[in-house]
mmCIF file of C-alpha atoms and ligand atoms in Angstrom:
data_model
loop_
_atom_site.group_PDB
_atom_site.id
_atom_site.type_symbol
_atom_site.label_atom_id
_atom_site.label_comp_id
_atom_site.label_asym_id
_atom_site.label_seq_id
_atom_site.Cartn_x
_atom_site.Cartn_y
_atom_site.Cartn_z
ATOM 1 C CA MET T 1 -4.756 5.727 -25.990
ATOM 2 C CA LEU T 2 -2.577 6.057 -22.923
ATOM 3 C CA ALA T 3 -1.988 3.456 -20.208
ATOM 4 C CA GLN T 4 -3.163 0.403 -22.102
ATOM 5 C CA THR T 5 -0.499 -1.362 -20.058
ATOM 6 C CA PRO T 6 0.774 -0.171 -16.648
ATOM 7 C CA PRO T 7 2.905 2.977 -17.129
ATOM 8 C CA MET T 8 6.644 2.521 -16.467
ATOM 9 C CA GLY T 9 9.416 4.971 -15.722
ATOM 10 C CA TRP T 10 11.519 6.602 -13.036
ATOM 11 C CA ASN T 11 10.536 9.157 -10.372
ATOM 12 C CA SER T 12 12.850 11.426 -8.384
ATOM 13 C CA TRP T 13 11.123 11.288 -4.985
ATOM 14 C CA ASN T 14 12.305 8.054 -3.361
ATOM 15 C CA THR T 15 15.987 8.815 -3.720
ATOM 16 C CA PHE T 16 16.302 12.559 -4.114
ATOM 17 C CA GLY T 17 13.369 14.216 -2.333
ATOM 18 C CA HIS T 18 13.981 17.953 -2.634
ATOM 19 C CA LEU T 19 17.612 17.469 -3.772
ATOM 20 C CA ILE T 20 16.822 17.495 -7.466
ATOM 21 C CA ASN T 21 18.351 19.480 -10.302
ATOM 22 C CA GLU T 22 18.615 19.373 -14.063
ATOM 23 C CA GLN T 23 21.996 17.643 -14.005
ATOM 24 C CA VAL T 24 20.579 14.722 -12.020
ATOM 25 C CA ILE T 25 17.603 14.422 -14.369
ATOM 26 C CA ARG T 26 19.853 14.456 -17.441
ATOM 27 C CA GLU T 27 22.130 11.817 -15.975
ATOM 28 C CA ILE T 28 19.138 9.668 -15.065
ATOM 29 C CA ALA T 29 17.825 9.990 -18.628
ATOM 30 C CA ASP T 30 21.260 8.958 -19.944
ATOM 31 C CA ALA T 31 21.328 5.982 -17.585
ATOM 32 C CA MET T 32 17.820 4.880 -18.611
ATOM 33 C CA VAL T 33 19.082 4.517 -22.159
ATOM 34 C CA ASP T 34 22.588 3.190 -21.449
ATOM 35 C CA LEU T 35 21.352 0.512 -19.034
ATOM 36 C CA GLY T 36 18.657 -0.695 -21.431
ATOM 37 C CA LEU T 37 15.837 0.387 -19.125
ATOM 38 C CA ARG T 38 14.183 2.460 -21.842
ATOM 39 C CA ASP T 39 14.264 -0.498 -24.181
ATOM 40 C CA ALA T 40 12.780 -2.684 -21.440
ATOM 41 C CA GLY T 41 9.754 -0.335 -21.345
ATOM 42 C CA TYR T 42 10.614 2.306 -18.743
ATOM 43 C CA GLU T 43 9.729 5.440 -20.676
ATOM 44 C CA TYR T 44 8.798 8.281 -18.281
ATOM 45 C CA VAL T 45 11.359 10.388 -16.380
ATOM 46 C CA VAL T 46 9.346 12.163 -13.697
ATOM 47 C CA ILE T 47 10.404 15.106 -11.535
ATOM 48 C CA ASP T 48 8.448 14.956 -8.283
ATOM 49 C CA ASP T 49 7.859 17.735 -5.731
ATOM 50 C CA CYS T 50 10.258 20.651 -4.963
ATOM 51 C CA TRP T 51 11.099 21.728 -8.511
ATOM 52 C CA SER T 52 9.418 25.156 -8.247
ATOM 53 C CA LEU T 53 9.920 28.403 -6.399
ATOM 54 C CA TYR T 54 7.646 29.139 -3.435
ATOM 55 C CA GLU T 55 5.907 31.961 -5.328
ATOM 56 C CA ARG T 56 4.223 32.196 -8.722
ATOM 57 C CA ASP T 57 5.430 34.900 -11.158
ATOM 58 C CA GLU T 58 3.643 38.172 -11.962
ATOM 59 C CA ASN T 59 1.448 36.324 -14.490
ATOM 60 C CA ASP T 60 0.506 33.748 -11.882
ATOM 61 C CA ARG T 61 2.613 31.046 -13.551
ATOM 62 C CA LEU T 62 4.606 28.396 -11.759
ATOM 63 C CA VAL T 63 8.356 29.074 -11.838
ATOM 64 C CA PRO T 64 11.070 26.389 -11.851
ATOM 65 C CA ASP T 65 13.707 27.057 -9.186
ATOM 66 C CA PRO T 66 16.478 28.742 -11.244
ATOM 67 C CA GLU T 67 19.216 27.359 -9.015
ATOM 68 C CA LYS T 68 18.083 23.782 -9.579
ATOM 69 C CA PHE T 69 16.927 24.161 -13.190
ATOM 70 C CA PRO T 70 18.966 27.054 -14.686
ATOM 71 C CA SER T 71 18.209 25.999 -18.280
ATOM 72 C CA GLY T 72 14.445 25.897 -17.674
ATOM 73 C CA MET T 73 11.985 23.061 -18.075
ATOM 74 C CA LYS T 74 11.575 23.254 -21.856
ATOM 75 C CA ALA T 75 15.285 22.654 -22.395
ATOM 76 C CA LEU T 76 15.212 19.748 -19.946
ATOM 77 C CA SER T 77 12.173 18.205 -21.564
ATOM 78 C CA ASP T 78 13.838 18.603 -24.997
ATOM 79 C CA TYR T 79 16.835 16.711 -23.620
ATOM 80 C CA VAL T 80 14.694 13.905 -22.212
ATOM 81 C CA HIS T 81 12.811 13.664 -25.511
ATOM 82 C CA SER T 82 16.082 13.565 -27.450
ATOM 83 C CA LYS T 83 16.863 10.332 -25.583
ATOM 84 C CA GLY T 84 13.621 8.751 -26.780
ATOM 85 C CA LEU T 85 12.060 9.140 -23.335
ATOM 86 C CA LYS T 86 9.017 11.005 -22.026
ATOM 87 C CA PHE T 87 9.049 13.850 -19.530
ATOM 88 C CA GLY T 88 6.964 13.942 -16.354
ATOM 89 C CA MET T 89 6.312 16.596 -13.715
ATOM 90 C CA TYR T 90 4.384 17.007 -10.476
ATOM 91 C CA SER T 91 1.753 19.309 -9.035
ATOM 92 C CA CYS T 92 -0.988 19.149 -6.449
ATOM 93 C CA ALA T 93 -4.778 19.540 -6.315
ATOM 94 C CA GLY T 94 -4.534 21.698 -3.192
ATOM 95 C CA CYS T 95 -3.306 25.240 -2.545
ATOM 96 C CA MET T 96 0.199 23.915 -1.854
ATOM 97 C CA THR T 97 2.121 20.782 -2.740
ATOM 98 C CA CYS T 98 2.981 18.393 0.071
ATOM 99 C CA ALA T 99 6.357 20.151 0.367
ATOM 100 C CA ARG T 100 4.575 23.529 0.469
ATOM 101 C CA ARG T 101 5.328 24.817 -3.026
ATOM 102 C CA PRO T 102 2.396 26.438 -4.892
ATOM 103 C CA GLY T 103 -0.356 23.935 -5.724
ATOM 104 C CA SER T 104 -2.642 24.061 -8.751
ATOM 105 C CA PHE T 105 -5.930 24.681 -6.938
ATOM 106 C CA ASP T 106 -7.927 27.270 -8.929
ATOM 107 C CA HIS T 107 -4.988 27.501 -11.378
ATOM 108 C CA GLU T 108 -5.620 24.184 -13.118
ATOM 109 C CA TYR T 109 -6.116 25.435 -16.679
ATOM 110 C CA LEU T 110 -3.194 27.853 -16.491
ATOM 111 C CA ASP T 111 -0.855 25.251 -15.009
ATOM 112 C CA ALA T 112 -1.896 22.530 -17.461
ATOM 113 C CA GLN T 113 -1.051 24.910 -20.312
ATOM 114 C CA THR T 114 2.306 25.716 -18.695
ATOM 115 C CA PHE T 115 3.109 22.012 -18.471
ATOM 116 C CA ALA T 116 2.054 21.490 -22.073
ATOM 117 C CA ASP T 117 4.228 24.443 -23.182
ATOM 118 C CA TRP T 118 7.182 22.791 -21.455
ATOM 119 C CA GLY T 119 6.568 19.534 -23.338
ATOM 120 C CA VAL T 120 5.339 17.553 -20.342
ATOM 121 C CA ASP T 121 3.976 14.060 -21.128
ATOM 122 C CA PHE T 122 3.019 12.934 -17.617
ATOM 123 C CA LEU T 123 1.602 14.783 -14.610
ATOM 124 C CA LYS T 124 1.595 13.356 -11.094
ATOM 125 C CA TYR T 125 -1.119 15.166 -9.135
ATOM 126 C CA ASP T 126 -0.989 15.061 -5.351
ATOM 127 C CA PHE T 127 -3.662 15.820 -2.734
ATOM 128 C CA CYS T 128 -2.149 17.969 0.042
ATOM 129 C CA TYR T 129 -3.699 21.250 1.306
ATOM 130 C CA VAL T 130 -7.025 20.745 -0.473
ATOM 131 C CA PRO T 131 -9.627 23.290 0.684
ATOM 132 C CA LYS T 132 -12.389 21.776 2.827
ATOM 133 C CA HIS T 133 -15.274 22.889 0.607
ATOM 134 C CA VAL T 134 -14.208 20.953 -2.514
ATOM 135 C CA ASP T 135 -14.259 17.232 -3.141
ATOM 136 C CA GLY T 136 -11.542 15.045 -4.629
ATOM 137 C CA PRO T 137 -13.464 13.738 -7.646
ATOM 138 C CA SER T 138 -14.251 17.247 -8.890
ATOM 139 C CA LEU T 139 -10.639 18.387 -8.482
ATOM 140 C CA TYR T 140 -9.213 15.383 -10.319
ATOM 141 C CA ARG T 141 -11.771 15.842 -13.084
ATOM 142 C CA ARG T 142 -10.869 19.535 -13.291
ATOM 143 C CA MET T 143 -7.181 18.857 -13.894
ATOM 144 C CA SER T 144 -7.976 16.005 -16.234
ATOM 145 C CA MET T 145 -10.096 18.345 -18.374
ATOM 146 C CA ALA T 146 -7.465 21.081 -18.119
ATOM 147 C CA LEU T 147 -4.847 18.690 -19.493
ATOM 148 C CA LYS T 148 -7.168 17.681 -22.315
ATOM 149 C CA ALA T 149 -7.798 21.362 -23.104
ATOM 150 C CA THR T 150 -4.113 21.793 -23.967
ATOM 151 C CA GLY T 151 -4.438 19.373 -26.873
ATOM 152 C CA ARG T 152 -1.247 17.615 -25.750
ATOM 153 C CA GLU T 153 -1.364 13.940 -24.818
ATOM 154 C CA ILE T 154 -0.465 13.935 -21.116
ATOM 155 C CA LEU T 155 -0.711 10.894 -18.882
ATOM 156 C CA PHE T 156 -2.562 11.880 -15.716
ATOM 157 C CA SER T 157 -1.286 10.221 -12.548
ATOM 158 C CA ALA T 158 -3.533 10.838 -9.536
ATOM 159 C CA CYS T 159 -2.107 10.605 -6.019
ATOM 160 C CA ASN T 160 -4.615 10.853 -3.169
ATOM 161 C CA TRP T 161 -3.237 7.824 -1.264
ATOM 162 C CA GLY T 162 -6.499 5.873 -1.443
ATOM 163 C CA SER T 163 -8.682 8.543 0.231
ATOM 164 C CA ASP T 164 -12.457 8.634 -0.266
ATOM 165 C CA GLU T 165 -12.529 5.113 -1.769
ATOM 166 C CA VAL T 166 -10.613 6.451 -4.747
ATOM 167 C CA GLU T 167 -10.810 3.184 -6.679
ATOM 168 C CA LYS T 168 -14.588 3.653 -7.084
ATOM 169 C CA TRP T 169 -14.488 7.007 -8.876
ATOM 170 C CA ILE T 170 -10.991 7.785 -10.139
ATOM 171 C CA ARG T 171 -11.434 6.127 -13.550
ATOM 172 C CA SER T 172 -14.432 8.398 -14.157
ATOM 173 C CA THR T 173 -12.241 11.504 -13.805
ATOM 174 C CA GLY T 174 -9.994 10.614 -16.739
ATOM 175 C CA ALA T 175 -6.942 9.671 -14.651
ATOM 176 C CA HIS T 176 -4.686 6.945 -16.080
ATOM 177 C CA MET T 177 -3.298 5.668 -12.785
ATOM 178 C CA TYR T 178 -4.034 6.338 -9.134
ATOM 179 C CA ARG T 179 -2.038 5.986 -5.949
ATOM 180 C CA SER T 180 -4.024 3.844 -3.563
ATOM 181 C CA THR T 181 -1.780 3.835 -0.495
ATOM 182 C CA GLY T 182 0.422 6.034 1.649
ATOM 183 C CA ASP T 183 4.094 6.437 0.807
ATOM 184 C CA ILE T 184 6.308 3.394 0.566
ATOM 185 C CA CYS T 185 9.383 3.110 2.816
ATOM 186 C CA ASP T 186 12.508 1.164 1.994
ATOM 187 C CA ASN T 187 11.873 -1.809 4.265
ATOM 188 C CA PRO T 188 10.066 -5.163 3.865
ATOM 189 C CA GLN T 189 7.132 -4.419 6.173
ATOM 190 C CA SER T 190 6.227 -1.426 4.017
ATOM 191 C CA TYR T 191 5.870 -3.326 0.740
ATOM 192 C CA ILE T 192 4.149 -6.229 2.531
ATOM 193 C CA ASP T 193 1.600 -3.897 4.181
ATOM 194 C CA ILE T 194 0.960 -2.055 0.919
ATOM 195 C CA SER T 195 0.323 -5.281 -0.965
ATOM 196 C CA THR T 196 -1.967 -6.564 1.807
ATOM 197 C CA SER T 197 -4.005 -3.359 1.789
ATOM 198 C CA GLN T 198 -4.912 -3.801 -1.890
ATOM 199 C CA ILE T 199 -5.867 -7.487 -1.938
ATOM 200 C CA ASP T 200 -9.582 -6.736 -2.166
ATOM 201 C CA LYS T 201 -9.103 -3.858 -4.621
ATOM 202 C CA LEU T 202 -7.203 -5.607 -7.392
ATOM 203 C CA ALA T 203 -10.176 -5.795 -9.706
ATOM 204 C CA TYR T 204 -10.380 -2.009 -10.048
ATOM 205 C CA SER T 205 -7.072 -1.915 -11.901
ATOM 206 C CA ALA T 206 -7.442 -2.318 -15.646
ATOM 207 C CA PRO T 207 -6.267 -0.905 -18.999
ATOM 208 C CA GLY T 208 -6.731 2.852 -19.148
ATOM 209 C CA CYS T 209 -6.470 3.349 -15.357
ATOM 210 C CA TYR T 210 -4.181 1.323 -13.109
ATOM 211 C CA ASN T 211 -3.889 1.030 -9.336
ATOM 212 C CA ASP T 212 -0.485 2.533 -8.482
ATOM 213 C CA ILE T 213 0.851 1.000 -5.272
ATOM 214 C CA ASP T 214 3.719 3.531 -5.198
ATOM 215 C CA MET T 215 7.214 3.839 -6.571
ATOM 216 C CA LEU T 216 9.654 0.941 -6.486
ATOM 217 C CA ILE T 217 12.298 0.713 -3.774
ATOM 218 C CA CYS T 218 14.327 -2.014 -5.555
ATOM 219 C CA GLY T 219 18.039 -1.382 -5.240
ATOM 220 C CA MET T 220 17.766 1.581 -2.871
ATOM 221 C CA GLY T 221 19.624 -0.213 -0.085
ATOM 222 C CA GLY T 222 18.376 2.121 2.639
ATOM 223 C CA LYS T 223 19.816 5.192 0.915
ATOM 224 C CA GLY T 224 17.686 8.130 -0.090
ATOM 225 C CA ASN T 225 14.587 10.004 0.893
ATOM 226 C CA VAL T 226 12.408 7.073 2.008
ATOM 227 C CA GLY T 227 15.291 5.059 3.434
ATOM 228 C CA ALA T 228 14.325 3.083 6.481
ATOM 229 C CA GLY T 229 16.694 0.174 6.796
ATOM 230 C CA GLY T 230 16.601 -1.088 3.248
ATOM 231 C CA CYS T 231 15.784 -4.578 2.024
ATOM 232 C CA THR T 232 17.790 -7.645 1.070
ATOM 233 C CA PRO T 233 18.029 -8.648 -2.599
ATOM 234 C CA VAL T 234 15.466 -11.400 -1.963
ATOM 235 C CA GLN T 235 13.044 -8.885 -0.450
ATOM 236 C CA TYR T 236 13.471 -6.525 -3.413
ATOM 237 C CA LYS T 237 12.765 -9.490 -5.673
ATOM 238 C CA SER T 238 9.488 -10.245 -3.849
ATOM 239 C CA HIS T 239 8.521 -6.562 -3.838
ATOM 240 C CA PHE T 240 9.044 -6.336 -7.600
ATOM 241 C CA ALA T 241 7.189 -9.608 -8.233
ATOM 242 C CA LEU T 242 4.213 -8.324 -6.206
ATOM 243 C CA TRP T 243 4.116 -5.064 -8.174
ATOM 244 C CA CYS T 244 4.124 -6.997 -11.470
ATOM 245 C CA LEU T 245 1.509 -9.452 -10.215
ATOM 246 C CA TYR T 246 -0.731 -6.545 -9.128
ATOM 247 C CA GLN T 247 -0.270 -4.776 -12.517
ATOM 248 C CA SER T 248 0.974 -1.660 -10.730
ATOM 249 C CA PRO T 249 2.669 1.109 -12.684
ATOM 250 C CA LEU T 250 6.423 0.600 -12.263
ATOM 251 C CA MET T 251 8.223 3.812 -11.373
ATOM 252 C CA ILE T 252 11.824 3.099 -10.416
ATOM 253 C CA GLY T 253 12.857 4.999 -7.284
ATOM 254 C CA ALA T 254 16.547 4.102 -6.996
ATOM 255 C CA ASP T 255 19.480 6.192 -8.199
ATOM 256 C CA ILE T 256 20.019 4.186 -11.365
ATOM 257 C CA ARG T 257 23.348 5.928 -11.994
ATOM 258 C CA ASN T 258 24.733 3.646 -9.286
ATOM 259 C CA ILE T 259 22.553 0.593 -9.601
ATOM 260 C CA ASP T 260 23.871 -2.926 -8.971
ATOM 261 C CA GLU T 261 23.699 -5.659 -11.615
ATOM 262 C CA GLU T 262 21.253 -7.802 -9.662
ATOM 263 C CA THR T 263 18.693 -5.000 -9.329
ATOM 264 C CA LEU T 264 19.100 -4.065 -12.963
ATOM 265 C CA ALA T 265 18.467 -7.647 -14.055
ATOM 266 C CA LEU T 266 15.397 -7.755 -11.797
ATOM 267 C CA LEU T 267 13.953 -4.530 -13.232
ATOM 268 C CA LYS T 268 14.480 -5.879 -16.756
ATOM 269 C CA ASN T 269 13.272 -9.429 -16.033
ATOM 270 C CA LYS T 270 11.364 -10.320 -19.218
ATOM 271 C CA GLU T 271 9.168 -12.968 -17.604
ATOM 272 C CA LEU T 272 7.968 -10.591 -14.896
ATOM 273 C CA LEU T 273 7.399 -7.753 -17.344
ATOM 274 C CA SER T 274 5.404 -10.102 -19.567
ATOM 275 C CA ILE T 275 3.161 -10.865 -16.574
ATOM 276 C CA LEU T 276 2.779 -7.136 -15.903
ATOM 277 C CA ASN T 277 1.921 -6.535 -19.546
ATOM 278 C CA ASP T 278 -0.089 -9.676 -20.229
ATOM 279 C CA PRO T 279 -2.395 -8.893 -23.178
ATOM 280 C CA GLU T 280 -5.528 -10.042 -21.356
ATOM 281 C CA ALA T 281 -4.665 -7.801 -18.354
ATOM 282 C CA ARG T 282 -6.660 -9.952 -15.920
ATOM 283 C CA THR T 283 -6.170 -9.073 -12.303
ATOM 284 C CA ALA T 284 -4.592 -11.589 -9.991
ATOM 285 C CA ALA T 285 -6.857 -13.344 -7.497
ATOM 286 C CA PHE T 286 -5.864 -13.953 -3.912
ATOM 287 C CA ILE T 287 -6.217 -17.653 -3.111
ATOM 288 C CA ARG T 288 -5.389 -17.887 0.557
ATOM 289 C CA GLY T 289 -2.901 -17.378 3.318
ATOM 290 C CA GLY T 290 -1.568 -14.856 5.770
ATOM 291 C CA ASP T 291 2.196 -14.586 5.966
ATOM 292 C CA ARG T 292 2.485 -17.328 3.351
ATOM 293 C CA ARG T 293 0.244 -16.178 0.609
ATOM 294 C CA SER T 294 -0.872 -17.586 -2.746
ATOM 295 C CA PHE T 295 -2.352 -15.937 -5.826
ATOM 296 C CA VAL T 296 -3.513 -17.126 -9.218
ATOM 297 C CA LYS T 297 -3.596 -15.051 -12.384
ATOM 298 C CA VAL T 298 -5.127 -16.158 -15.657
ATOM 299 C CA LEU T 299 -2.791 -15.227 -18.526
ATOM 300 C CA ALA T 300 -3.254 -15.070 -22.280
ATOM 301 C CA ASN T 301 -2.638 -18.210 -24.388
ATOM 302 C CA ASN T 302 -4.349 -20.450 -21.843
ATOM 303 C CA GLU T 303 -1.544 -19.989 -19.364
ATOM 304 C CA LEU T 304 -1.934 -19.578 -15.636
ATOM 305 C CA LEU T 305 0.380 -18.020 -13.105
ATOM 306 C CA ILE T 306 0.515 -19.391 -9.588
ATOM 307 C CA ALA T 307 2.414 -17.041 -7.291
ATOM 308 C CA LEU T 308 3.553 -17.928 -3.782
ATOM 309 C CA PHE T 309 5.044 -15.509 -1.273
ATOM 310 C CA ASN T 310 6.615 -16.151 2.109
ATOM 311 C CA PHE T 311 6.541 -12.926 4.142
ATOM 312 C CA THR T 312 8.222 -14.514 7.179
ATOM 313 C CA ASP T 313 11.854 -14.911 8.145
ATOM 314 C CA GLN T 314 11.298 -18.668 8.487
ATOM 315 C CA GLY T 315 12.364 -20.832 5.553
ATOM 316 C CA ASP T 316 10.825 -24.079 6.677
ATOM 317 C CA GLY T 317 7.205 -24.878 6.003
ATOM 318 C CA MET T 318 5.470 -25.868 2.806
ATOM 319 C CA THR T 319 2.955 -23.780 0.931
ATOM 320 C CA PHE T 320 0.175 -25.845 -0.620
ATOM 321 C CA VAL T 321 -1.995 -24.764 -3.503
ATOM 322 C CA ASP T 322 -5.069 -26.915 -4.012
ATOM 323 C CA LEU T 323 -5.569 -27.130 -7.778
ATOM 324 C CA THR T 324 -9.327 -27.299 -7.207
ATOM 325 C CA GLU T 325 -9.064 -23.694 -6.020
ATOM 326 C CA VAL T 326 -7.312 -22.574 -9.192
ATOM 327 C CA GLY T 327 -9.952 -24.265 -11.342
ATOM 328 C CA VAL T 328 -8.352 -27.616 -12.180
ATOM 329 C CA PRO T 329 -9.889 -30.291 -9.921
ATOM 330 C CA SER T 330 -8.590 -33.836 -10.328
ATOM 331 C CA PHE T 331 -11.912 -35.151 -11.751
ATOM 332 C CA SER T 332 -11.388 -32.832 -14.739
ATOM 333 C CA GLY T 333 -8.818 -35.224 -16.157
ATOM 334 C CA TYR T 334 -6.320 -32.360 -16.307
ATOM 335 C CA GLY T 335 -3.339 -31.275 -14.296
ATOM 336 C CA LEU T 336 -0.897 -28.423 -14.738
ATOM 337 C CA SER T 337 2.693 -28.324 -15.845
ATOM 338 C CA GLY T 338 5.141 -25.513 -16.344
ATOM 339 C CA TYR T 339 8.139 -23.845 -14.764
ATOM 340 C CA GLU T 340 9.220 -21.419 -12.059
ATOM 341 C CA ILE T 341 10.003 -18.161 -13.791
ATOM 342 C CA PHE T 342 13.094 -17.042 -11.838
ATOM 343 C CA THR T 343 14.924 -20.365 -11.952
ATOM 344 C CA GLY T 344 13.397 -21.994 -15.044
ATOM 345 C CA GLU T 345 12.975 -25.142 -12.941
ATOM 346 C CA LYS T 346 10.326 -27.426 -14.485
ATOM 347 C CA THR T 347 7.448 -28.655 -12.348
ATOM 348 C CA GLY T 348 6.528 -31.817 -14.252
ATOM 349 C CA LEU T 349 2.827 -32.731 -14.254
ATOM 350 C CA ILE T 350 1.082 -31.527 -11.069
ATOM 351 C CA LYS T 351 -2.182 -33.107 -9.919
ATOM 352 C CA ASP T 352 -4.271 -32.207 -6.864
ATOM 353 C CA TYR T 353 -1.713 -29.988 -5.092
ATOM 354 C CA LEU T 354 1.256 -27.800 -5.852
ATOM 355 C CA LYS T 355 3.543 -28.141 -2.830
ATOM 356 C CA VAL T 356 6.356 -25.643 -2.618
ATOM 357 C CA ASP T 357 8.991 -24.712 -0.089
ATOM 358 C CA VAL T 358 9.405 -20.940 -0.365
ATOM 359 C CA PRO T 359 12.504 -19.660 1.471
ATOM 360 C CA ALA T 360 12.275 -16.776 3.963
ATOM 361 C CA TYR T 361 10.956 -13.556 2.362
ATOM 362 C CA ASP T 362 11.210 -15.171 -1.056
ATOM 363 C CA CYS T 363 8.617 -15.901 -3.716
ATOM 364 C CA LYS T 364 8.058 -18.518 -6.387
ATOM 365 C CA LEU T 365 6.067 -17.821 -9.509
ATOM 366 C CA TYR T 366 4.936 -20.727 -11.694
ATOM 367 C CA ARG T 367 3.865 -20.226 -15.282
ATOM 368 C CA MET T 368 1.620 -23.218 -15.976
ATOM 369 C CA LYS T 369 -0.440 -24.836 -18.724
ATOM 370 C CA LEU T 370 -3.179 -27.408 -18.697
ATOM 371 C CA GLN T 371 -2.020 -30.927 -19.400
ATOM 372 C CA LYS T 372 -4.113 -34.108 -19.765
ATOM 373 C CA ILE T 373 -3.479 -36.611 -17.008
HETATM 374 C C1 LIG E 1 3.278 12.857 -1.175
HETATM 375 C C2 LIG E 1 3.293 11.742 -2.219
HETATM 376 C C3 LIG E 1 4.726 11.331 -2.500
HETATM 377 C C4 LIG E 1 5.531 12.531 -2.960
HETATM 378 C C5 LIG E 1 5.454 13.640 -1.913
HETATM 379 C C6 LIG E 1 6.086 14.942 -2.403
HETATM 380 O O1 LIG E 1 3.692 12.384 0.060
HETATM 381 O O2 LIG E 1 2.534 10.641 -1.780
HETATM 382 O O3 LIG E 1 4.765 10.305 -3.478
HETATM 383 O O4 LIG E 1 5.045 12.976 -4.197
HETATM 384 O O5 LIG E 1 4.109 13.931 -1.581
HETATM 385 O O6 LIG E 1 5.998 15.954 -1.460
#
């Protein structure tokens, strides 16, 4: 079964936009392996929009742009597979893709077979230029069934940006993940706003179909297709921690051929990935706060994560977590003890309150266990 844990990989859009070609994709696949990203769990290499010609061929099939992909998609997918990775592509439920290439509307079964023939393992399916008389659920179900009809196991990644209360029906279509927000930009306000918009929708994300809060911007540094100022390393750290806490699919958006060591270590952080992939897959719960925000997430093995974020540029000011609110009131005879996962710093036994000073834009994540007082 696909998507038992949040899907992980790399997607071309954030950095490259329409400037994609087979050489870039091959080099990205090489880098995924050489940098240990594949072994950390990032398995899909996904080509986003702008891979095709503007017209279908005489048999109505989609045609890869021969200038960008002279060897064809099957050869590229063979290459990606030879690296122990999986190959992803992009289409759209409407008549055109968002960048105005041919969409799959009324061509779903033909296009799904084309993707299967090319060895595609993952399809991102956008929602631009959808005719007025059809509804989203039926179109996502149509492509989901078309993919199943090929007999090939293909992860289906829906992308309607949260329209029509997508979280309420998307699982029923057969999709394995679903974009719930508009496009991310490479600046702190963008990831903060995206995370805020999904606070009351976390419970819809679960094994088999995960809430995708968009591709990662970690390490982009303002360069690329969604560049808008960039973020500091601390902001990228908080962005990544939020995505793991929310169990979002993790699709790297940076040009990993030129990635810095700090970003690479962040993307491979074992503690964070173990939270993302926790076997019980329980959604995080928002505790309280505005710009200084706290969450709790029940983990397997009787562990508990307490996550604190400071979305302001002010370092001073304590964040308090009342242990009664996380389920461990003082009359219980229990407190919590554990450590902060980035620093390894031990908390000692905490009773009543966890009081933490979170620096500007930073976060602190505590992995805790019950302890008798
Ligand atoms: C939409 C999607 C993006 C990207 C572009 C491609 O905006 O939300 O993630 O796929 O289309 O045109």
